[in-house]
Short mmCIF file of C-alpha atoms in Angstrom, two decimals:
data_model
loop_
_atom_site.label_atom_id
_atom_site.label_comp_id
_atom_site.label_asym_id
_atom_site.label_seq_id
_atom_site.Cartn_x
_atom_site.Cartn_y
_atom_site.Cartn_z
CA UNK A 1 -14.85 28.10 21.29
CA UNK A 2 -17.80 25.73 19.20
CA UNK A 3 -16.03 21.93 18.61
CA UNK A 4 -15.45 22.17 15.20
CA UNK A 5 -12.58 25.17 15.98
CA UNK A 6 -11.34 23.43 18.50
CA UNK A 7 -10.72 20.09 16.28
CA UNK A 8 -9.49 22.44 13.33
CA UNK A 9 -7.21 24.17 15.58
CA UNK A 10 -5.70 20.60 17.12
CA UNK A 11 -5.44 19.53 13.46
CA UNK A 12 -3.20 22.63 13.02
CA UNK A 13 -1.24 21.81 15.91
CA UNK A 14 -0.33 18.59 15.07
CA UNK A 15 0.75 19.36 11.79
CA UNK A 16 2.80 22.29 12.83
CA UNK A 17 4.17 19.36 15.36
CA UNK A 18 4.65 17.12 12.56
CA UNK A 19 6.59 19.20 10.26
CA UNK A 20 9.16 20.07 13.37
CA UNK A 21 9.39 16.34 14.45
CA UNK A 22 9.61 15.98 10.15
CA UNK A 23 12.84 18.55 10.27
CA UNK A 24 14.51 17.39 13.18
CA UNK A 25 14.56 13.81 11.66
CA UNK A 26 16.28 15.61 8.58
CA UNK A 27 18.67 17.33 10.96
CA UNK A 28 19.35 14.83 13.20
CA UNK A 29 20.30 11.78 10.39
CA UNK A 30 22.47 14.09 8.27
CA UNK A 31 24.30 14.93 11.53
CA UNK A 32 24.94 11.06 12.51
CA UNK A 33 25.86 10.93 9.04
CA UNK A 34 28.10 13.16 8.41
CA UNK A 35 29.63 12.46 11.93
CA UNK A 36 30.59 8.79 10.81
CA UNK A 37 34.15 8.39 10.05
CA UNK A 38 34.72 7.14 7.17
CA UNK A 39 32.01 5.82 4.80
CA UNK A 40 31.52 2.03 3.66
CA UNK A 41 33.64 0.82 1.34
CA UNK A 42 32.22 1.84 -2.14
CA UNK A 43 31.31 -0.72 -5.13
CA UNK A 44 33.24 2.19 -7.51
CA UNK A 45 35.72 4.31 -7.53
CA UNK A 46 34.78 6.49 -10.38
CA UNK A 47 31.76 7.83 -12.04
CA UNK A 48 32.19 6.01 -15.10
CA UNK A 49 32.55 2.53 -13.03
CA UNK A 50 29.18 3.47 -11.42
CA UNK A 51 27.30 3.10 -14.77
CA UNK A 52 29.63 -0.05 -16.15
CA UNK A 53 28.75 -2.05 -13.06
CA UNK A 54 25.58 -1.19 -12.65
CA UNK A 55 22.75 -3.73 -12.79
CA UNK A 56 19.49 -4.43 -15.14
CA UNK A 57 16.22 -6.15 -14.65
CA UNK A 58 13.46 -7.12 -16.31
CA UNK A 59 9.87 -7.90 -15.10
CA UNK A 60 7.21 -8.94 -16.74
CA UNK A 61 4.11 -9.89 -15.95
CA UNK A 62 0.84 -11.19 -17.85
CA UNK A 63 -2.16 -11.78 -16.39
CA UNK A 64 -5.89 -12.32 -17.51
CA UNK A 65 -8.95 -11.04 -15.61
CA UNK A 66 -12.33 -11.68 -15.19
CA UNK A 67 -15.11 -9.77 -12.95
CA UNK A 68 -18.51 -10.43 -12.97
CA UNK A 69 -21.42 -8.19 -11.25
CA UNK A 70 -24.71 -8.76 -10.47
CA UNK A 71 -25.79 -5.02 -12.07
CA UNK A 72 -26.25 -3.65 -15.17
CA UNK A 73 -22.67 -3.55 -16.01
CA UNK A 74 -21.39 -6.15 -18.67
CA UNK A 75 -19.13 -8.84 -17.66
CA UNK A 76 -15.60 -7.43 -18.35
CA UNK A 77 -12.43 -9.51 -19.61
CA UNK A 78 -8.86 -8.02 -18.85
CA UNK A 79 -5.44 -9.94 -21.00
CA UNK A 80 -2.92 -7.20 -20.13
CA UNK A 81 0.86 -7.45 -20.13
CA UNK A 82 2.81 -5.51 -17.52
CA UNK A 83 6.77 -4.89 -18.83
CA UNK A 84 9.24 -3.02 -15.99
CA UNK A 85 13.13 -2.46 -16.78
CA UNK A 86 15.29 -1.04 -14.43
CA UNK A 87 18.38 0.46 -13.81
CA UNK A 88 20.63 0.81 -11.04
CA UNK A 89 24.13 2.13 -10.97
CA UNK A 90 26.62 0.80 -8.61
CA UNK A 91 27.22 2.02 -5.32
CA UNK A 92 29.99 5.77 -5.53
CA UNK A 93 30.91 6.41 -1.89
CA UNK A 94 27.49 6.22 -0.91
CA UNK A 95 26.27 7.73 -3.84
CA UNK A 96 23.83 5.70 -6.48
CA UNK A 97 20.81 5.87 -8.86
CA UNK A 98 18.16 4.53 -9.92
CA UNK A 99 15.53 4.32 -13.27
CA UNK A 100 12.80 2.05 -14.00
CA UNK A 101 10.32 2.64 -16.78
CA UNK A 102 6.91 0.99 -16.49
CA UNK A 103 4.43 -0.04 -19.53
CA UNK A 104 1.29 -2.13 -19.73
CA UNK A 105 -0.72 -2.72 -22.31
CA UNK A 106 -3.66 -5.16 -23.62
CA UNK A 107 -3.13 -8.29 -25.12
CA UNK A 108 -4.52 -10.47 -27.80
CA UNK A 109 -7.72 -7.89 -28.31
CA UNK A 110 -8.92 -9.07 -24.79
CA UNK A 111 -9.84 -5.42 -23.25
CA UNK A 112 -13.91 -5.93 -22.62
CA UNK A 113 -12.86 -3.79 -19.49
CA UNK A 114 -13.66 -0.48 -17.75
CA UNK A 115 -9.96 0.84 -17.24
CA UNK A 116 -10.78 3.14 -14.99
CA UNK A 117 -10.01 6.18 -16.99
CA UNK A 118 -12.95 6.66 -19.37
CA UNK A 119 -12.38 3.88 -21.06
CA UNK A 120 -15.74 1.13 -21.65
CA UNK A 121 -17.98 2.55 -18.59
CA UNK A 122 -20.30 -0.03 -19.58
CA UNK A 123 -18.22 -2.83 -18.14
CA UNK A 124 -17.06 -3.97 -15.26
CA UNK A 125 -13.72 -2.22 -13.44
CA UNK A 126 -10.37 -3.76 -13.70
CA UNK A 127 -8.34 -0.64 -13.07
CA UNK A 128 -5.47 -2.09 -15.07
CA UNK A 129 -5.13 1.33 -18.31
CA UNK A 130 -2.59 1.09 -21.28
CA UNK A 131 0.67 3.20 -20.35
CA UNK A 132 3.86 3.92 -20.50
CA UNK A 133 5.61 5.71 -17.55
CA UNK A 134 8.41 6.39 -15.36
CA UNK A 135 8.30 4.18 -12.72
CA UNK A 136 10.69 5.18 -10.48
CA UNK A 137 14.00 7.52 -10.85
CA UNK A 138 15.71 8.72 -7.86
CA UNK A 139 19.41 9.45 -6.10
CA UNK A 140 20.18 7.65 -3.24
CA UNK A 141 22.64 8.42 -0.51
CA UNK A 142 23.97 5.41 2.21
CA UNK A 143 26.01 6.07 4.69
CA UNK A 144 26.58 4.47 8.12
CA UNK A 145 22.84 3.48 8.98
CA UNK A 146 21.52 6.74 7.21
CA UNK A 147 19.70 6.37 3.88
CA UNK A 148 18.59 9.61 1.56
CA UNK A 149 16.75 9.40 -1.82
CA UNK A 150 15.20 12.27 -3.56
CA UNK A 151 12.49 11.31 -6.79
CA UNK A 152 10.10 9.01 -7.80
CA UNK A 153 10.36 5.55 -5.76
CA UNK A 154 8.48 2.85 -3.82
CA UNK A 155 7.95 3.57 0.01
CA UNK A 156 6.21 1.11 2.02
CA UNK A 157 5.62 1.32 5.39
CA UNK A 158 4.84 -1.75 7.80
CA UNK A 159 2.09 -3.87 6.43
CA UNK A 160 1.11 -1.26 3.43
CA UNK A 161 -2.05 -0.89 5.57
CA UNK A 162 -1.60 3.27 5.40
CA UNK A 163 1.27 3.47 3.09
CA UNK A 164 2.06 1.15 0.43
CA UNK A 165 2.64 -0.02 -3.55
CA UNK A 166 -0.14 -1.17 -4.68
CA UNK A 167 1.37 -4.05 -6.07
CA UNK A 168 -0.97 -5.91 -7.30
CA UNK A 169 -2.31 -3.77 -10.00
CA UNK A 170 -0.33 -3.41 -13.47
CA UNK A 171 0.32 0.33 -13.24
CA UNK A 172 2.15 0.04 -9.07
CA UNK A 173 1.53 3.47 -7.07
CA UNK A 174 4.80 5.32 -6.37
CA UNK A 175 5.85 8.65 -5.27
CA UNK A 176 7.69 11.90 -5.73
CA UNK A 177 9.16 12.19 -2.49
CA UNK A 178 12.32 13.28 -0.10
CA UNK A 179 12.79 10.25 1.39
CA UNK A 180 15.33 10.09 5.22
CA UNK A 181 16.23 6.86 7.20
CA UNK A 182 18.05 6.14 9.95
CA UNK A 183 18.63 2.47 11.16
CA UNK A 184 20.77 1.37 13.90
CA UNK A 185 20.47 -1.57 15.76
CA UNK A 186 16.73 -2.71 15.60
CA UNK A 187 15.68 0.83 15.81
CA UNK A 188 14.36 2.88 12.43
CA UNK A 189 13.18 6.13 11.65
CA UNK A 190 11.62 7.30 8.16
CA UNK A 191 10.45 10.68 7.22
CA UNK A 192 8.95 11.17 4.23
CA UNK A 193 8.23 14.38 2.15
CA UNK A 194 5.45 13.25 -0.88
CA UNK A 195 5.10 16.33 -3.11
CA UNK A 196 3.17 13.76 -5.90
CA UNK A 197 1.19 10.69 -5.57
CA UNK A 198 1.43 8.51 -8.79
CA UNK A 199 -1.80 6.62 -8.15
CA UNK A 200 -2.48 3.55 -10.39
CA UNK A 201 -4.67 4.98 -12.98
CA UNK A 202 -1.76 5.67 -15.14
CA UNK A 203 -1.05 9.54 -15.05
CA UNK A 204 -4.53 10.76 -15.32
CA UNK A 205 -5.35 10.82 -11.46
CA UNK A 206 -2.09 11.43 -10.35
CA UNK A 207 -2.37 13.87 -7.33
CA UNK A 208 0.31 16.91 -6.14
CA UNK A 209 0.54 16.56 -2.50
CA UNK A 210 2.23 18.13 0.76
CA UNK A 211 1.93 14.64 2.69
CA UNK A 212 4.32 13.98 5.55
CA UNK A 213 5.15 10.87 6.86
CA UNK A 214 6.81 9.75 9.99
CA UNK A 215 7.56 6.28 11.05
CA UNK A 216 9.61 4.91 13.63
CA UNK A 217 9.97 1.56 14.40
CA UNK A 218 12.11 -1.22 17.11
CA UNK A 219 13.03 -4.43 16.25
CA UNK A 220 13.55 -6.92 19.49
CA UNK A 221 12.96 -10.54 19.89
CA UNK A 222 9.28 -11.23 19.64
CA UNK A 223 8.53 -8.82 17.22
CA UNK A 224 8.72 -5.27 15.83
CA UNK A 225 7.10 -2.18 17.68
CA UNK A 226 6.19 0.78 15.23
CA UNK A 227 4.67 4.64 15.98
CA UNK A 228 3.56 6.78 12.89
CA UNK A 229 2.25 10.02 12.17
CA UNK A 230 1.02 9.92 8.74
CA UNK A 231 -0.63 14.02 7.31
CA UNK A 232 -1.91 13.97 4.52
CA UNK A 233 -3.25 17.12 2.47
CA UNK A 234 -3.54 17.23 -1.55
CA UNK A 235 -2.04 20.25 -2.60
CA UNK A 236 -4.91 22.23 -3.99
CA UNK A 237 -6.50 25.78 -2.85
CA UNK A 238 -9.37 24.35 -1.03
CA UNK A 239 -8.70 23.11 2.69
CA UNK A 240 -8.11 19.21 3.05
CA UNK A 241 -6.31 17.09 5.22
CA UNK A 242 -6.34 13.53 7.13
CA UNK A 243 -4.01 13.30 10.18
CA UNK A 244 -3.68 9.83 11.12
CA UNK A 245 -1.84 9.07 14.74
CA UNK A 246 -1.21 5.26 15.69
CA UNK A 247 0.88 2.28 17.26
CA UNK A 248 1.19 -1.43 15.71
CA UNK A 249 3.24 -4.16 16.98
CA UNK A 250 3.31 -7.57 14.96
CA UNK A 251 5.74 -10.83 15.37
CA UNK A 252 5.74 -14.40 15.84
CA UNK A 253 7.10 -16.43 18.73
CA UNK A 254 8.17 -20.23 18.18
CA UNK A 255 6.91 -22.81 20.81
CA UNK A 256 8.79 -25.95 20.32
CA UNK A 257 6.95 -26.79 16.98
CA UNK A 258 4.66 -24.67 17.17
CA UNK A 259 4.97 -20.97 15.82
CA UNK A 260 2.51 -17.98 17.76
CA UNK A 261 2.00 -15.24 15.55
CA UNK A 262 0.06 -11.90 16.51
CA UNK A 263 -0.46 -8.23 15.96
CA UNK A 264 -2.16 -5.22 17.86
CA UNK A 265 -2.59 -2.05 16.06
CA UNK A 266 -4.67 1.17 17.27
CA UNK A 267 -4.97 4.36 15.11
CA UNK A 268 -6.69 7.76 15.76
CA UNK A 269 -7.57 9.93 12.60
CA UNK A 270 -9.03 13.67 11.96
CA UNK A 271 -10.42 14.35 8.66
CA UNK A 272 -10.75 18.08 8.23
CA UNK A 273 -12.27 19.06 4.48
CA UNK A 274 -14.73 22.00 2.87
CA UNK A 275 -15.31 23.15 6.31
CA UNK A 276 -16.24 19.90 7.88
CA UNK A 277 -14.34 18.04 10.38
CA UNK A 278 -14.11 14.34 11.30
CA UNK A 279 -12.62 11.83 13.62
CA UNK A 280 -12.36 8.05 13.93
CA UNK A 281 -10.46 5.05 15.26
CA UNK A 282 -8.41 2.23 13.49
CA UNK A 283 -8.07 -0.99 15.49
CA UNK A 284 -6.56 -4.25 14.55
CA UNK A 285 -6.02 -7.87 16.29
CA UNK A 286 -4.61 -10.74 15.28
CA UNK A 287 -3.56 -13.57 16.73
CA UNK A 288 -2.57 -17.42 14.66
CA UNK A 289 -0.45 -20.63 14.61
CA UNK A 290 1.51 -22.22 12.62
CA UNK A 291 2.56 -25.66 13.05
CA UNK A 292 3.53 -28.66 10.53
CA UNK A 293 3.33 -26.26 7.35
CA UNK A 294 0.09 -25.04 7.96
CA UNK A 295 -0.95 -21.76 9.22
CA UNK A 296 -4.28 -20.83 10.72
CA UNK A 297 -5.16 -16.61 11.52
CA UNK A 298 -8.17 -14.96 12.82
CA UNK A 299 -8.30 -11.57 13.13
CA UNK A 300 -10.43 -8.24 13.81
CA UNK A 301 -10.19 -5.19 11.98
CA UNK A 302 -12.49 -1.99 12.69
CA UNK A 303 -12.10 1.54 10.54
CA UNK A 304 -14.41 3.33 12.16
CA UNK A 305 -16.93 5.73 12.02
CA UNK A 306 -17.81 9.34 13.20
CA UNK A 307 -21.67 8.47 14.14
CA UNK A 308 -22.25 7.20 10.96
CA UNK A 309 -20.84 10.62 8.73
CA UNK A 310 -17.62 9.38 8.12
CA UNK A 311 -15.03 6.43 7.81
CA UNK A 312 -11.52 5.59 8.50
CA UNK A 313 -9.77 6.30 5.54
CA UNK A 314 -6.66 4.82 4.09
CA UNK A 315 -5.67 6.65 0.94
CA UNK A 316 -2.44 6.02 0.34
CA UNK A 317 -2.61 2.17 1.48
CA UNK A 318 -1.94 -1.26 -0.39
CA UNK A 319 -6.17 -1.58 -0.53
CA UNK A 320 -5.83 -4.65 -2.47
CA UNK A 321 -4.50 -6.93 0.15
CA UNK A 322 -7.07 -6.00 2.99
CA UNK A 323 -10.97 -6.14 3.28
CA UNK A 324 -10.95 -8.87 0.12
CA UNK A 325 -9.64 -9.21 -2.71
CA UNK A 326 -13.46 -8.24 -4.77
CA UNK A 327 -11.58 -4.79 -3.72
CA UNK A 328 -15.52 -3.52 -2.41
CA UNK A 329 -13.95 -1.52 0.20
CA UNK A 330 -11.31 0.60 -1.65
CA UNK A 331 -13.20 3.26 0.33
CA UNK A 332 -14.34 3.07 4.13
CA UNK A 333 -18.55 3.47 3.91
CA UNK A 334 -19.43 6.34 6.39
CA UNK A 335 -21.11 4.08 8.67
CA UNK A 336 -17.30 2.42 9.00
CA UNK A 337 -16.25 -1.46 8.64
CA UNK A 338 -15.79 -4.03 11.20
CA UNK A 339 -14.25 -7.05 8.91
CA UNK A 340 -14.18 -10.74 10.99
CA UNK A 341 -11.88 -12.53 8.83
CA UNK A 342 -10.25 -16.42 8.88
CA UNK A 343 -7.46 -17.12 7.32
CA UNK A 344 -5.57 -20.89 6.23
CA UNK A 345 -2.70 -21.33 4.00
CA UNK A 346 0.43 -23.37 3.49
CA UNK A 347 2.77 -24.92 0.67
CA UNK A 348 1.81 -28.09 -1.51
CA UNK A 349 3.66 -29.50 -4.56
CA UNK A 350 6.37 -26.36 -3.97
CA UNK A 351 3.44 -24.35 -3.88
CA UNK A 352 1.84 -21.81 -1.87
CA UNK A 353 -1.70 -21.82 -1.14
CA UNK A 354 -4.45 -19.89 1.14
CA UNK A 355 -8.25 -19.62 1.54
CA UNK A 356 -9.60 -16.46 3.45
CA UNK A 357 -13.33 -15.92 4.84
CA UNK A 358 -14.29 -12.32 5.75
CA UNK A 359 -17.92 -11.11 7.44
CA UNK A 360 -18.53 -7.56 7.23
CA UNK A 361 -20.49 -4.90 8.97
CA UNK A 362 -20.92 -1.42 9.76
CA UNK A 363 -18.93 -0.20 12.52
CA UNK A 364 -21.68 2.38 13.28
CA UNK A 365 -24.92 0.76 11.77
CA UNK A 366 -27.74 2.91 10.94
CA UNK A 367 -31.53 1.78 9.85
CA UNK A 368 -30.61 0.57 6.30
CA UNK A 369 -26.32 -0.19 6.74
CA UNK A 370 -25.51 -2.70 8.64
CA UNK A 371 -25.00 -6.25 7.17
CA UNK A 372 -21.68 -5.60 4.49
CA UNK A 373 -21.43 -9.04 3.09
CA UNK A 374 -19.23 -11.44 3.38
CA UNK A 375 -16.36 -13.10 0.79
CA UNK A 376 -14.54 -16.07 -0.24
CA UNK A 377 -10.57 -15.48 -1.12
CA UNK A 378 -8.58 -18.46 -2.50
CA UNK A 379 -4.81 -18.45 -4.03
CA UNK A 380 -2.41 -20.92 -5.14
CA UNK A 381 1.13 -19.73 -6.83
CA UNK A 382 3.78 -22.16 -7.72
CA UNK A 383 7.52 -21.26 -8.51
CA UNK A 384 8.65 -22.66 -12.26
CA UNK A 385 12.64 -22.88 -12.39
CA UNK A 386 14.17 -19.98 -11.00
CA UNK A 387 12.69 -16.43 -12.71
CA UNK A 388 9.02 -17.87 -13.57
CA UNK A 389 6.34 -17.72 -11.37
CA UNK A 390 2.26 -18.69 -12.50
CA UNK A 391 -1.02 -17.85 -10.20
CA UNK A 392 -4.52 -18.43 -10.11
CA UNK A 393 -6.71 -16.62 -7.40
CA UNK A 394 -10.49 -15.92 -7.11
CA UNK A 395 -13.05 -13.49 -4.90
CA UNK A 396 -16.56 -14.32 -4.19
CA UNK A 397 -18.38 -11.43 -2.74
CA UNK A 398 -21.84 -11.72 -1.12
CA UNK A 399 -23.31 -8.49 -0.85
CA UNK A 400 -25.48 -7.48 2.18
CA UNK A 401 -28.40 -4.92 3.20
CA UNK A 402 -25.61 -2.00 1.64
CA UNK A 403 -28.63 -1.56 -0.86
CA UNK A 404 -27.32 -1.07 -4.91
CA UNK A 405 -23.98 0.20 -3.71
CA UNK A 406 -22.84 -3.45 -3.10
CA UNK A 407 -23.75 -6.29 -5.34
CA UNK A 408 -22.61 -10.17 -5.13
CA UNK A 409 -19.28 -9.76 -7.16
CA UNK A 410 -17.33 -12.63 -8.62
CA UNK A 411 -13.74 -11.95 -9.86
CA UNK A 412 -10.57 -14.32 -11.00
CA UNK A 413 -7.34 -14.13 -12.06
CA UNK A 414 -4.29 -16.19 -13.68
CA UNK A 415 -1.22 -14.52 -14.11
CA UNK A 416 2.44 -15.40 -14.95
CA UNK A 417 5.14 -13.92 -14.10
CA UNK A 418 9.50 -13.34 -15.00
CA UNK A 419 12.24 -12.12 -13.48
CA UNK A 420 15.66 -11.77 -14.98
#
């Protein structure tokens, strides 16, 4: 048996492994469920009572940005307004719903901006397209510790490092999924079924999917301990797939005034695609302080690389909030990425602020990859009254021997925000 059956055949393994462990979580919540006496107390007694006292919300959120490359590509401009209402009925013996429509469009003529979607290729991306969609709409069932919802919602996992929101863009990535939790005392379980992934790019890369997605996770005093399984496959006729297997723990410990914080995370993935298979390593540590208001991080974070054919990859992730902000690293270069980053941040005039330094490099460097760069983050937000919120933030990218596929990128943003 050459390697490449053997790794093809442990892929199929695990996955057949993962869809049992998937359908025992299913079996074994709706049990402990439905073995609960008597549910909690419900918020309505009738159907109608569900819709009168059901809640509404509005966010919106307006932001300008600017990104600047040191290519051939024009200097784009980005005014866009980002409107979400939604729904929620009250809670029926266990039994609620929820709708949220999204829309975002461009503002004031100021759209000098590659969308992402076809839109001005001769500019600069700021993946932020006009659209209208539906954000999320799902049923929800609570009972005793158990928690089902079927349809199009949010699901984020840990730190959004493999699954996540994307929350930062205009358009948010959600997903058409069966969606199972069980929580009881510090410990959690999720499985997740994703039949669609409703990427960012409005509905024009949307993706139908067969991912599933297992996390379980144990609160205790100094911090939380998770183990996920995470396969992913696109549902399309040729063979794909990226199994991802790993263990994070993360928390913070308080020495007299002094607060410890840390995190340890260690991942194994195979990538298994047009006949060609891959595998690589995920490793993360962390360690920080926080004392008088201020708090200092330095960490270590390595997606690896298969001898320089393939990197660590993330799909499904919250990209925006690791690697830097310049977002140059959406995708994991085949020679991988070791990021050394430095982090300071703490609250002034009611405030929040935070300046970041990151030094890339290839995990597996080869004679014309290994120097990534290196970038400047900086943020400041400030609270206004009770629903407003206003930003500023900026990314300074320094591009390294990557060659043209990485140029010095400068990028900011100002944004505010409302919630009613």
């Amino acid at each position: 048996m050459n390697k490449k059956h053997l790794i093809k055949q442990t892929v199929s393994n695990k996955k057949a492994t993962a869809r049992t462990l998937g359908l025992s979580v299913l079996t074994c919540s709706m049990m402990l469920a439905m073995g609960t006496a008597t549910a909690d107390e419900a918020k309505a007694t009738t159907v109608a009572e569900a819709f009168t006292q059901g809640s509404a919300k509005v966010d919106l959120n307006l932001r300008y940005e600017n990104v600047a490359q040191d290519n051939a590509l024009k200097d784009a401009d980005a005014l866009t307004l980002r409107t979400r209402l939604t729904f929620a009925t009250a809670d029926y013996y266990g039994l609620s719903a929820l709708v949220e429509f999204e829309d975002s469009r461009q503002v004031a003529g100021v759209n000098d901006y590659n969308d992402a979607v076809g839109n001005n290729p001769e500019y600069s991306v700021i993946a932020d397209p006009e659209t209208t969609e539906l954000d999320q709409a799902f049923l929800q069932y609570k009972n005793s510790g158990f928690q089902g919802r079927l349809g199009r919602q949010v699901i984020a996992l840990d730190n959004m490092r493999f699954i996540g929101h994307v929350g930062w863009r205009q358009d948010r990535q959600t997903f058409d999924a069966l969606a199972l939790q069980y929580a009881i005392d510090g410990f959690t379980i999720d499985y997740d079924y994703i039949y669609k992934r409703n990427r960012i790019f409005a509905e024009a890369k949307d993706v139908d999917s067969k991912d599933h997605i297992v996390n379980a996770s144990y609160k205790f005093g100094v911090g939380k301990l998770s183990a996920y399984g995470y396969m992913l496959e696109e549902d399309k006729p040729v063979e794909n797939g990226i199994d991802t297997y790993g263990v994070r723990f993360a928390g913070a410990t308080d020495l007299d005034a002094v607060k410890l914080l840390y995190a340890a995370e260690y991942a194994t993935q195979d990538s298994d695609s047009a006949g060609q298979s891959f595998s690589a390593d995920y490793m993360l540590g962390e360690i920080g302080v926080g004392v008088s208001g201020i708090t200092v991080k330095l960490g270590y974070e390595v997606l690896g690389s298969d001898d320089g054919e393939y990197g660590f990859s993330t799909p499904l992730a919250t990209l925006h909030g690791f690697n830097g902000w310049s977002d140059q690293f959406l995708s994991t270069p085949k020679e991988g990425l070791a990021d050394l980053y430095a982090s300071i941040g703490g609250g002034v005039i009611g405030g929040k602020w935070a300046l970041i330094y990151h030094d890339f490099s290839a995990d597996k460097s080869s004679a014309t990859v290994d120097d990534l760069g290196s970038e400047i983050n900086a943020v400041f937000s400030v609270p206004v009254q009770k629903h407003y919120t206003l930003g500023v933030k900026y990314a300074a990218y320094s591009a390294g021997d990557a060659g043209a596929a990485k140029v010095d990128t400068d990028k900011v943003w100002l944004w505010a925000n409302a919630k009613f």
